[in-house]
XYZ file of C-alpha atoms in Angstrom:
155
model
C 0.000 0.000 0.000
C 1.388 3.399 -0.963
C -1.474 5.624 0.129
C -5.146 5.940 0.952
C -8.012 7.317 -1.120
C -11.004 8.759 0.679
C -14.200 9.844 -0.996
C -16.481 11.882 1.283
C -18.136 13.398 -1.804
C -19.630 10.192 -3.236
C -19.877 8.258 0.018
C -21.582 11.158 1.783
C -19.701 11.462 5.062
C -18.253 14.368 6.992
C -14.497 14.743 6.909
C -14.470 15.240 10.693
C -14.989 11.477 11.187
C -11.713 10.715 9.409
C -9.568 11.494 12.463
C -8.551 7.918 13.370
C -7.837 6.960 9.752
C -5.882 10.113 8.979
C -3.911 9.829 12.213
C -2.814 6.313 11.221
C -2.048 7.355 7.631
C 0.054 10.224 8.994
C 1.892 7.833 11.361
C 2.690 5.548 8.413
C 3.909 8.556 6.375
C 1.516 7.699 3.562
C -0.310 10.259 1.424
C -4.095 10.644 1.511
C -5.905 11.409 -1.742
C -9.252 12.941 -0.873
C -12.127 13.578 -3.250
C -13.694 16.438 -1.328
C -17.369 17.223 -1.211
C -19.456 20.218 -0.314
C -19.852 21.704 3.165
C -18.806 19.278 5.928
C -17.743 16.710 3.326
C -14.944 18.978 2.186
C -13.231 20.584 5.153
C -9.663 20.414 3.834
C -8.538 23.217 6.165
C -9.424 21.210 9.254
C -7.645 18.149 7.849
C -4.475 20.088 6.995
C -4.433 21.788 10.404
C -5.120 18.679 12.501
C -2.631 16.553 10.538
C 0.230 18.855 9.533
C 2.598 15.974 8.699
C 0.030 14.262 6.476
C 0.415 14.731 2.733
C -3.071 15.740 1.624
C -3.778 15.450 -2.099
C -7.046 17.105 -3.059
C -8.393 15.209 -6.044
C -9.235 16.883 -9.335
C -7.350 20.140 -8.711
C -9.328 20.654 -5.508
C -12.854 19.947 -6.768
C -15.316 21.399 -5.828
C -13.373 24.349 -4.399
C -10.641 25.020 -6.956
C -9.575 28.653 -6.444
C -10.771 28.722 -2.836
C -8.550 25.746 -2.047
C -5.607 27.063 -4.076
C -5.394 30.271 -2.082
C -4.546 28.199 1.028
C -1.441 26.630 -0.502
C 0.759 29.064 1.443
C -0.947 28.267 4.745
C -0.788 24.498 4.327
C 2.520 23.157 3.044
C 1.056 19.640 3.204
C -1.683 20.444 0.666
C -1.327 19.205 -2.926
C -3.675 18.662 -5.863
C -3.839 16.118 -8.636
C -4.703 17.136 -12.171
C -6.933 14.220 -13.103
C -10.478 13.704 -14.261
C -13.116 15.235 -16.464
C -14.046 17.507 -13.536
C -11.337 19.785 -14.916
C -9.987 20.777 -18.309
C -6.619 21.904 -19.617
C -7.205 25.562 -18.696
C -8.138 24.633 -15.130
C -5.091 22.350 -14.844
C -2.861 25.248 -15.929
C -4.566 27.560 -13.440
C -3.974 25.021 -10.664
C -0.269 24.833 -11.497
C 0.001 28.647 -11.562
C -1.767 28.933 -8.198
C -0.312 25.944 -6.352
C 3.103 25.839 -8.020
C 4.351 22.830 -9.983
C 5.845 21.343 -6.804
C 2.318 20.853 -5.375
C 0.633 19.380 -8.469
C 0.526 15.729 -9.472
C -0.356 14.137 -12.771
C -3.146 11.594 -12.458
C -5.486 9.750 -14.789
C -8.566 9.061 -12.639
C -8.838 5.768 -14.523
C -11.050 3.903 -15.020
C -13.301 6.980 -14.905
C -13.009 9.882 -17.230
C -11.994 10.022 -20.859
C -13.148 6.833 -22.540
C -12.644 6.091 -26.191
C -15.470 4.841 -28.409
C -14.380 1.228 -27.831
C -14.541 1.662 -24.035
C -10.772 1.896 -23.565
C -9.301 4.724 -21.537
C -7.268 7.600 -22.986
C -4.352 7.829 -20.557
C -2.641 10.406 -22.742
C -5.221 13.172 -22.634
C -4.334 14.591 -19.226
C -0.655 13.849 -19.789
C -0.928 16.034 -22.894
C -2.219 18.887 -20.734
C 0.925 18.661 -18.626
C 3.217 18.279 -21.627
C 1.791 21.464 -23.189
C 2.058 23.590 -20.038
C 4.253 26.679 -20.303
C 6.607 25.510 -17.538
C 10.205 24.370 -17.519
C 11.021 20.769 -18.371
C 12.075 20.281 -14.729
C 8.665 21.537 -13.532
C 6.939 19.259 -16.023
C 8.891 16.249 -14.693
C 7.949 17.245 -11.151
C 4.268 17.193 -12.069
C 4.475 13.972 -14.081
C 6.479 11.903 -11.608
C 9.032 13.560 -9.329
C 6.536 15.099 -6.886
C 4.980 11.713 -6.227
C 8.403 10.117 -5.819
C 9.205 12.780 -3.236
C 5.926 12.151 -1.416
C 6.753 8.438 -1.300
C 10.223 9.191 0.074
C 12.127 7.965 -2.969
């Protein structure tokens, strides 16, 4: 196991009940990918404050908060976003990188959800193309595509 995914948005639970799980994930130095929801299902600030050593990855560039979440990047050094899913588009991915910095953004596919081809297969290259076309340095691009996650995993 290299991390934990939590989904308060679809599973309809308040993030405040995650304390015991997040405490253990933090102890194990694993990242937590969280698909946030609205209101009490999306309290990323409380999570980042209560678990400052926990790497929090807000799924889909911070859906449903986007810019509201991004403005807290300075307050919460443990807060990251992934750039996956049809919840966002290339322009939103670029905006996330500008706001969060390339060191806080992670490439992701959201497979098996998202961009399916006509034959039902998944287009893994679509989001990767967003990252490859970003107006950032090649080093920043590599950070987003793989190096940030390697750092999170302690490699």
